[in-house]
XYZ file of C-alpha atoms in Angstrom:
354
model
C 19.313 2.699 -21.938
C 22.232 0.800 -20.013
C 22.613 -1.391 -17.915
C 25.016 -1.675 -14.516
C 26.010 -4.779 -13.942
C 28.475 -4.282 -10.750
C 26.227 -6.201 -8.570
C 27.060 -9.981 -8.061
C 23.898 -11.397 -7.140
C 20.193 -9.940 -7.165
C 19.791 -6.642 -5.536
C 17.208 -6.072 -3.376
C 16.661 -1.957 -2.577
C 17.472 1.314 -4.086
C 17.723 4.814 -2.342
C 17.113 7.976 -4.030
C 18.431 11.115 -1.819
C 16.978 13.835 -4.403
C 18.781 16.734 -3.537
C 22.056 15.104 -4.313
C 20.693 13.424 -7.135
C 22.715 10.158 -5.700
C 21.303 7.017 -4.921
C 22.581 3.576 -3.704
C 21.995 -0.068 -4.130
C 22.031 -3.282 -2.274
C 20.873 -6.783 -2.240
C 22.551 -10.009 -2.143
C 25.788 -9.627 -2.297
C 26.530 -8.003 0.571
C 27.369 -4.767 -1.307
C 26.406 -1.223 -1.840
C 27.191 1.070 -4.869
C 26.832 4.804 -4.212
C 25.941 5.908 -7.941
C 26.090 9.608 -9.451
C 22.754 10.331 -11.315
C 24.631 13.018 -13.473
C 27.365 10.437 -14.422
C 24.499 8.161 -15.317
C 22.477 9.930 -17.456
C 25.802 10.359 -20.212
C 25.942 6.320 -20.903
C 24.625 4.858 -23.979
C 24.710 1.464 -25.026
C 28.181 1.658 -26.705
C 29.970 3.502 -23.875
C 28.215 1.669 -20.295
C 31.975 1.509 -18.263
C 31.394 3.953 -15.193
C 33.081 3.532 -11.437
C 31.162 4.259 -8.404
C 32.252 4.468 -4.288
C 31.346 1.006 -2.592
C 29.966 0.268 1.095
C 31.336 -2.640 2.225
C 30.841 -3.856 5.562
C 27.768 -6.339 5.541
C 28.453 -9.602 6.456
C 24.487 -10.651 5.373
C 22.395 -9.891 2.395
C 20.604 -6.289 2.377
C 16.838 -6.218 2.531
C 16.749 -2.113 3.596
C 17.802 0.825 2.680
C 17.233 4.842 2.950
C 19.070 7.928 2.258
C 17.828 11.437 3.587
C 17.064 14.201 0.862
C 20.680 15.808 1.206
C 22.122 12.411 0.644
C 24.404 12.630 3.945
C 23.017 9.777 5.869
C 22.523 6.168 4.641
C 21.077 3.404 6.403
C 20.843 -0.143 5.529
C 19.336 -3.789 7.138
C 19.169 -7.110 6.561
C 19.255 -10.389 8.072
C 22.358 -9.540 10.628
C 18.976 -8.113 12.455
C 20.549 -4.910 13.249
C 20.716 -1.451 10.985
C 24.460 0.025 10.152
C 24.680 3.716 9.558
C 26.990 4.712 6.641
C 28.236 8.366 5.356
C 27.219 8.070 1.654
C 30.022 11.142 0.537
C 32.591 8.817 1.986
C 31.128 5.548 1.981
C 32.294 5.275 5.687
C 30.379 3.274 8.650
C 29.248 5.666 11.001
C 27.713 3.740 13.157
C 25.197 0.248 13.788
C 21.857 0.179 15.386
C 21.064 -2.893 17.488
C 17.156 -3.695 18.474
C 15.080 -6.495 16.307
C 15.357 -9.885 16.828
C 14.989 -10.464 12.795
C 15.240 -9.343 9.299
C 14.891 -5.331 9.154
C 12.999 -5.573 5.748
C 11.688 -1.781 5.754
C 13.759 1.905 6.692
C 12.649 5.116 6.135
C 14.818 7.993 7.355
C 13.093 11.257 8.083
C 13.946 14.305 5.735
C 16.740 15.823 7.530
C 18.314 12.098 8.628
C 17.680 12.700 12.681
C 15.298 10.134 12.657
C 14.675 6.620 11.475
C 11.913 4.245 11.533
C 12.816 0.465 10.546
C 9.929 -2.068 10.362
C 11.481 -5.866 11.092
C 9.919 -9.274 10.431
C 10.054 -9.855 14.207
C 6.881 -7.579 14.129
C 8.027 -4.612 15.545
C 8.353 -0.708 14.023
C 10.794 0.822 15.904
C 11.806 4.686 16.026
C 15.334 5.711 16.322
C 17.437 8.850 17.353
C 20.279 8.688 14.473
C 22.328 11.007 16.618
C 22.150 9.487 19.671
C 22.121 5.830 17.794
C 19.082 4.374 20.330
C 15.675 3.245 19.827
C 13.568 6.276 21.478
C 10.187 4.307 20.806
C 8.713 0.572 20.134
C 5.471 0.085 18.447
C 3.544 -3.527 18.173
C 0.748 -3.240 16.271
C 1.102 -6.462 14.086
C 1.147 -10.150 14.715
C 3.324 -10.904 12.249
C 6.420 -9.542 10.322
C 6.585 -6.185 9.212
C 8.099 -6.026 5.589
C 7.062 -2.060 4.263
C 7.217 1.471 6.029
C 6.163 4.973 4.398
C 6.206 8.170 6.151
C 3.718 11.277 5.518
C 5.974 14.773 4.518
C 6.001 16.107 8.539
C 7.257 12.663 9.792
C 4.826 12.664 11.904
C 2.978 9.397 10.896
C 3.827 6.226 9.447
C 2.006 3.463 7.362
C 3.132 -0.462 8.164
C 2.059 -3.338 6.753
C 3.549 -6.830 5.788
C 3.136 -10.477 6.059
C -0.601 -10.116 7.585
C -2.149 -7.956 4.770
C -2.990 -5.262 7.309
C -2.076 -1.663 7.058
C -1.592 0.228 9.877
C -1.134 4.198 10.846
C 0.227 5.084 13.550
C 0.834 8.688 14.899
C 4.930 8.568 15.938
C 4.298 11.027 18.797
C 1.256 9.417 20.242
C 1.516 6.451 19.442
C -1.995 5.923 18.370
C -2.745 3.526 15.639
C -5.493 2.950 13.483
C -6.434 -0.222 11.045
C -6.550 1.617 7.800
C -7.149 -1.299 5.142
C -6.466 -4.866 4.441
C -5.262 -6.311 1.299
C -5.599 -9.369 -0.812
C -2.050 -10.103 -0.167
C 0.993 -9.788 2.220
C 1.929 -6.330 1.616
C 5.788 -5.740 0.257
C 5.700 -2.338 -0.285
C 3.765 1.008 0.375
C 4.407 4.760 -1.236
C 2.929 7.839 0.574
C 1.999 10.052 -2.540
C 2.356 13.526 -0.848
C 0.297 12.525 2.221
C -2.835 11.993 0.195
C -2.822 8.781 -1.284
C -1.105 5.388 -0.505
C 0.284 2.848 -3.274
C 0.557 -0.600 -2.050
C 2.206 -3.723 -3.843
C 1.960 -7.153 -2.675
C 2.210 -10.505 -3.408
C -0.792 -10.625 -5.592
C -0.427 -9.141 -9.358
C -2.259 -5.425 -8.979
C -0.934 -1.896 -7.577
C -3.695 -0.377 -5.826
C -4.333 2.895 -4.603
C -5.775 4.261 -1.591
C -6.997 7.918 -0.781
C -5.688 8.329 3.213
C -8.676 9.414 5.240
C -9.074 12.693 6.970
C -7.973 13.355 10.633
C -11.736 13.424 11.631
C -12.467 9.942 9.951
C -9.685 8.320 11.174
C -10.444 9.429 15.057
C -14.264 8.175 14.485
C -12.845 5.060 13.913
C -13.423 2.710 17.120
C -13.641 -0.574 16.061
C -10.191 -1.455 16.181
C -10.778 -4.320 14.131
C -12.502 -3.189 11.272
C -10.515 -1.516 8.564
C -11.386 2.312 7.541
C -10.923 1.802 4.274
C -12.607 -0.646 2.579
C -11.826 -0.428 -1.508
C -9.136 1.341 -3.606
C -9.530 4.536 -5.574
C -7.661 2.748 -8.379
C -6.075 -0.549 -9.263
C -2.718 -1.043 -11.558
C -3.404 -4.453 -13.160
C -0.279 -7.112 -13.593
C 0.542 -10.243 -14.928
C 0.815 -13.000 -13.151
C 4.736 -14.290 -12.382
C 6.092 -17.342 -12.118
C 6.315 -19.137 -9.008
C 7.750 -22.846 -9.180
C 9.665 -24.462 -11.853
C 10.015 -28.206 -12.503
C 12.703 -29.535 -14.442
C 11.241 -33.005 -16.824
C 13.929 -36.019 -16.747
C 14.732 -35.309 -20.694
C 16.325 -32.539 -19.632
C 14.955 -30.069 -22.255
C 11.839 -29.302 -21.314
C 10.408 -27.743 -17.470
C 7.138 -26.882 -16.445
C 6.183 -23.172 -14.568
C 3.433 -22.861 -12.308
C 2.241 -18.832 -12.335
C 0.370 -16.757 -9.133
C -2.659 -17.772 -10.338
C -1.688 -21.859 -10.442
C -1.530 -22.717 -13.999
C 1.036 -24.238 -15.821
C 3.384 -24.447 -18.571
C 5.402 -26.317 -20.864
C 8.867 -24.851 -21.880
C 11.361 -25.936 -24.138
C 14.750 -25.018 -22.837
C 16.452 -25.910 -26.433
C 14.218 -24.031 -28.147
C 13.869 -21.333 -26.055
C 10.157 -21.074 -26.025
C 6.989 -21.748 -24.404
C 5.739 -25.109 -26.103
C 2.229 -25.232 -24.447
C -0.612 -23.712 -21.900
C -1.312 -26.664 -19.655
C -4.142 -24.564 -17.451
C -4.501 -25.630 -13.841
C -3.571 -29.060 -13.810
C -2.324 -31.463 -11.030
C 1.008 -30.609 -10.966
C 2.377 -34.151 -9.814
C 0.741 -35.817 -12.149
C 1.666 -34.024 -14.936
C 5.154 -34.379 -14.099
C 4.538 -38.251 -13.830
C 2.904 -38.465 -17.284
C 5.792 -36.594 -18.826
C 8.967 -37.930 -17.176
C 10.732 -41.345 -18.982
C 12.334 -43.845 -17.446
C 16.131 -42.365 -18.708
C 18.416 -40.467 -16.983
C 20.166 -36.969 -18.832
C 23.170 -35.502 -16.645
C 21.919 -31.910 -15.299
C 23.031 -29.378 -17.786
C 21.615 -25.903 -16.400
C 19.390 -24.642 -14.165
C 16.043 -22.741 -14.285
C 15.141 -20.198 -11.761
C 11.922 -17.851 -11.388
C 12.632 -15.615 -8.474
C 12.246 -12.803 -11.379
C 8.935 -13.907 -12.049
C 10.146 -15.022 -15.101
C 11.943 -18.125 -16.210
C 15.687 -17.943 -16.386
C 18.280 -20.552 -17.291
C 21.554 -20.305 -15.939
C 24.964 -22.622 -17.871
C 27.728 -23.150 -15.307
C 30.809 -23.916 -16.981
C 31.799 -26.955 -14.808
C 28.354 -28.601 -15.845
C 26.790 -27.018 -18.807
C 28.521 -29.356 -21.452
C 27.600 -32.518 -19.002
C 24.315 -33.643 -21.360
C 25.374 -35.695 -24.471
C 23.121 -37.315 -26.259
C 22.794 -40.495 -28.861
C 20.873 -39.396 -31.517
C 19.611 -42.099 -34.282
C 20.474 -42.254 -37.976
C 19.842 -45.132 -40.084
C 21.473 -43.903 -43.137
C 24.965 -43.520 -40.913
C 27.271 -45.986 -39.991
C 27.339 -45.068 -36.359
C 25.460 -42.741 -34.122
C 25.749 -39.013 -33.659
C 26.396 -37.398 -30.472
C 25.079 -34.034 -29.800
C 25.583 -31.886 -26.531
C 22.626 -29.959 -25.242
C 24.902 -27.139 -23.874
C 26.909 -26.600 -27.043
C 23.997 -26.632 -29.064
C 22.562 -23.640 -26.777
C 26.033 -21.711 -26.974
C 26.489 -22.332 -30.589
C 22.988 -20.625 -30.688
C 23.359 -17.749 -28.300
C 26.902 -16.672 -30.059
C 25.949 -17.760 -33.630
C 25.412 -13.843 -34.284
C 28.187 -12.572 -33.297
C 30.529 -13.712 -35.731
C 31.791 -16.763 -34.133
C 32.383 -19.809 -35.934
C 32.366 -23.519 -35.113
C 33.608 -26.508 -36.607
């Protein structure tokens, strides 16, 4: 297993165009890497050094992306509101696609790349013709933003859902919609499993899975505000991320609140968790464990992974030193919180330190 680490800040969407075997990545730093599957599969650990084509053009973070089956049409969005059109072989702009009013956080491109539904957190889905580069068809079936699209194997409906929990299809050449389910949380993604079943992540912990109803169920279905389906076939259980992170004024420990609201002591030094602190008042907590003393910052913790991360700048991570107390010496030692961690993290690798 390798890993590529071209990107330069967290990416955000991958395309797979399976006939190619080619797919490309984007996220937040304004990038996207075309990547060679076949190239791909001959790294190992040892040997990870591979070049790829680049698709630069964004002058915003990418939330979007989709590549057709033959892997000659790309499309990507983000928070410039509008979709650009790229030729993935060349890594050429081909064209942009101007429409929402916000984010485009969802794209799905039809099998042979004439057609292109985007799903925006303005609220709209819109349908596009990719040759002639205009939106053919608007549809407004939610209140609220629209952050996942999938697409049944025809084209020839669509499943959106988002901020609202709602799921919604819609047939594109009708334009009929029905309420098909509502989840537990805002929905972020959704995977038609050859037109039979949906998978659906959200913001809560579980992967569920719903079996789509017939054509004659969904028709019987005329209360427009009741959902058709009601319970999943089958549930993929998580664990619960990380969510907030509070940094204590010693400046070695922080506490992590999870999905679920409970909390936890960490010991950045250390590297480990120190203690389960359960649902507690989070304020309060903080107040009981903060000193009256004040430690120069010397990192900083992040959980936007779910997970608690802690990042050393090199303009600030050897800020933190510290008096430390011995009676049987003359004078007091000073120790530095960052170059204790560094000392640690390269300790194995055949450094040495004086």
């Amino acid at each position: 297993m390798s890993s590529l680490r071209t990107h330069r800040d967290y990416v955000k969407k991958l395309a797979y165009a399976i006939d190619k075997d080619i797919f490309a990545s984007g996220g937040l730093d304004r990038k996207i890497y075309v990547w060679d599957v076949c190239t791909l599969k001959c790294l190992t650990t040892n040997n990870n050094t591979v070049s790829t084509a680049i698709c630069e053009g964004h002058k915003d973070s990418i939330y979007s992306m989709s590549i057709n089956a033959a892997g000659t049409q790309l499309v990507s969005g983000g928070t410039e509101n509008f979709i650009r059109l790229w030729d993935p072989r060349a890594c050429t702009k081909s064209g942009k696609l101007k429409g929402h009013t916000d984010n485009v956080k969802s794209l799905v491109l039809s099998p042979d790349g004439t057609q292109l539904l985007s799903g925006s957190s303005d609220g709209t889905v819109k349908l596009w013709s990719i040759g002639q580069q205009r939106c053919v068809a608007t549809f407004r079936n939610h209140d609220q933003g629209v952050w996942a699209i999938a697409a049944d194997e025809a084209f020839s409906k669509f499943y959106s859902g988002g901020r609202e929990k709602t799921l919604f299809e819609t047939d594109i050449k009708t334009s009929e919609s029905v309420l098909l389910l509502k989840e537990t949380g805002s929905i972020l993604d959704v995977v038609c499993d050859n037109s039979k079943n949906l998978w659906i992540g959200t913001t809560e912990t579980a992967v569920n899975k719903w079996q789509l109803p017939s054509a004659k169920q969904s028709a019987h279905n005329l209360d427009v505000t009741k959902p058709l389906l009601t319970t999943p076939v089958n549930t993929v259980t998580g664990g619960h991320g990380l969510k907030k992170v509070y940094t204590l004024s010693d400046k070695q420990h922080v506490i992590c609140t999870d999905s679920e609201d409970r909390s936890y002591l960490f010991n950045v030094l250390g590297a480990k968790m120190v203690k389960e602190l359960g649902k507690v008042d989070i304020k309060e907590e903080i107040k009981g464990r903060n000193k009256q003393e004040y430690i120069p910052n010397w990192f900083t913790a992040d959980v936007k992974t779910g997970m608690l991360t802690i990042y050393l700048d090199e303009s600030d991570c050897y800020s933190a030193w510290v008096c430390v107390k011995d009676d049987t010496a003359e004078t007091d030692n000073k120790i530095n919180y960052g170059g204790l961690i560094i000392q640690a993290l390269l300790q194995n690798l055949g450094f040495c330190f004086g």
